[in-house]
Amino acid sequence: MLKRVLPFVTIGYPSLKTIKDIIYKRGYGKVNHQRIPLTDNEIIAKELGKYNVDCVEDVIHTIYTCGEHFKEVNNFLWPFKLKPPRGGFEKKRHPYQMGGAWGNREEYINELVESMN
């Protein structure tokens, strides 16, 4: 499935700092099918407490390490709404390995997310 969408998306391996920054700045959770900002640990404890995930740091740790309850935590998080990157994309038609925008960026995804956050 990933091979079918690869010409339309960019992927990579984010660092712990990138995950932490994006969850603290743009993190929202699904509570009763509504988008609720993660401003308080009580929201997380109420929804994910049964999986022993009680605070934002536990959410970050579970996402970064693909922990035991990754699926539940990932389903709790609302998709992130990022801005377009500062300076725009250089060449959208070519893969990243050839100077373009789409494809596997590996660790360089951190720079892209930082420019979009």
Coordinates of C-alpha atoms in Angstrom, one line a residue:
M1 CA 0.0 0.0 0.0
L2 CA 2.8 2.4 0.8
K3 CA 4.3 1.9 -2.7
R4 CA 1.1 3.1 -4.3
V5 CA 1.0 6.4 -2.4
L6 CA 4.8 7.0 -2.4
P7 CA 4.7 9.5 -5.3
F8 CA 2.3 11.6 -3.4
V9 CA 3.8 11.6 0.1
T10 CA 7.1 12.1 1.9
I11 CA 8.1 9.8 4.7
G12 CA 10.9 9.5 7.2
Y13 CA 12.1 8.6 10.7
P14 CA 11.4 11.6 13.0
S15 CA 13.6 12.2 16.1
L16 CA 12.3 12.4 19.6
K17 CA 12.6 16.2 19.6
T18 CA 10.5 16.4 16.5
I19 CA 7.8 14.2 17.9
K20 CA 7.8 16.1 21.2
D21 CA 7.6 19.5 19.4
I22 CA 4.8 18.5 17.1
I23 CA 2.7 16.9 19.9
Y24 CA 3.1 19.9 22.3
K25 CA 2.4 22.5 19.6
R26 CA -0.2 20.8 17.4
G27 CA -1.4 17.8 19.5
Y28 CA -5.1 17.1 19.6
G29 CA -7.0 14.1 20.9
K30 CA -10.2 12.4 19.9
V31 CA -12.7 12.6 22.8
N32 CA -16.3 11.5 21.8
H33 CA -15.4 12.0 18.1
Q34 CA -14.4 15.7 18.8
R35 CA -11.1 17.4 18.4
I36 CA -9.8 18.4 21.9
P37 CA -6.4 20.1 22.4
L38 CA -4.0 18.3 24.7
T39 CA -3.7 21.0 27.3
D40 CA -4.3 18.9 30.3
N41 CA -3.0 15.5 31.4
E42 CA -6.5 14.6 32.8
I43 CA -7.8 14.3 29.2
I44 CA -5.2 11.7 28.4
A45 CA -5.6 9.9 31.7
K46 CA -9.3 9.7 31.2
E47 CA -9.1 8.3 27.6
L48 CA -5.9 6.2 27.7
G49 CA -5.5 5.5 31.5
K50 CA -6.6 1.9 31.0
Y51 CA -3.5 1.4 28.8
N52 CA -1.2 2.9 31.5
V53 CA -0.7 6.1 29.4
D54 CA -1.4 9.0 31.8
C55 CA 0.3 12.1 30.5
V56 CA 1.7 13.8 27.3
E57 CA 5.2 12.4 28.0
D58 CA 3.7 8.8 28.0
V59 CA 2.0 9.6 24.6
I60 CA 5.3 10.8 23.2
H61 CA 7.3 7.8 24.5
T62 CA 4.7 5.4 23.1
I63 CA 4.7 7.0 19.7
Y64 CA 8.5 7.3 19.5
T65 CA 9.2 3.7 20.7
C66 CA 6.2 2.1 19.0
G67 CA 5.3 0.8 22.5
E68 CA 2.8 -1.9 23.5
H69 CA -0.3 0.3 23.0
F70 CA 0.9 2.2 20.0
K71 CA -2.3 1.5 18.0
E72 CA -4.6 2.8 20.8
V73 CA -2.4 6.0 21.3
N74 CA -2.2 6.6 17.6
N75 CA -5.9 6.3 17.1
F76 CA -6.4 8.7 20.0
L77 CA -4.3 11.4 18.4
W78 CA -6.0 13.6 15.8
P79 CA -4.1 14.0 12.5
F80 CA -1.7 17.0 12.6
K81 CA -2.5 20.0 10.5
L82 CA 0.9 21.4 9.3
K83 CA 1.6 24.6 7.4
P84 CA 3.3 24.6 4.0
P85 CA 7.1 24.6 4.3
R86 CA 8.8 27.9 4.5
G87 CA 10.4 28.5 1.1
G88 CA 8.1 26.0 -0.5
F89 CA 9.0 22.7 -2.2
E90 CA 11.8 22.8 -4.8
K91 CA 10.8 20.1 -7.3
K92 CA 7.5 18.3 -6.6
R93 CA 7.8 16.0 -9.6
H94 CA 10.9 14.2 -8.6
P95 CA 11.8 11.9 -5.7
Y96 CA 13.8 13.2 -2.7
Q97 CA 16.8 11.3 -3.8
M98 CA 16.9 13.3 -7.1
G99 CA 16.3 16.7 -5.5
G100 CA 12.5 16.5 -5.3
A101 CA 9.9 16.5 -2.6
W102 CA 8.3 13.1 -2.4
G103 CA 9.7 9.8 -1.2
N104 CA 11.7 8.5 1.8
R105 CA 13.7 11.3 3.5
E106 CA 14.9 9.0 6.3
E107 CA 16.3 11.3 9.1
Y108 CA 16.0 14.5 6.9
I109 CA 12.2 14.5 7.6
N110 CA 13.1 16.4 10.8
E111 CA 14.1 19.5 8.8
L112 CA 11.0 19.4 6.7
V113 CA 8.7 19.1 9.8
E114 CA 10.5 21.9 11.5
S115 CA 9.9 24.2 8.5
M116 CA 6.2 23.2 8.4
N117 CA 5.6 23.4 12.2

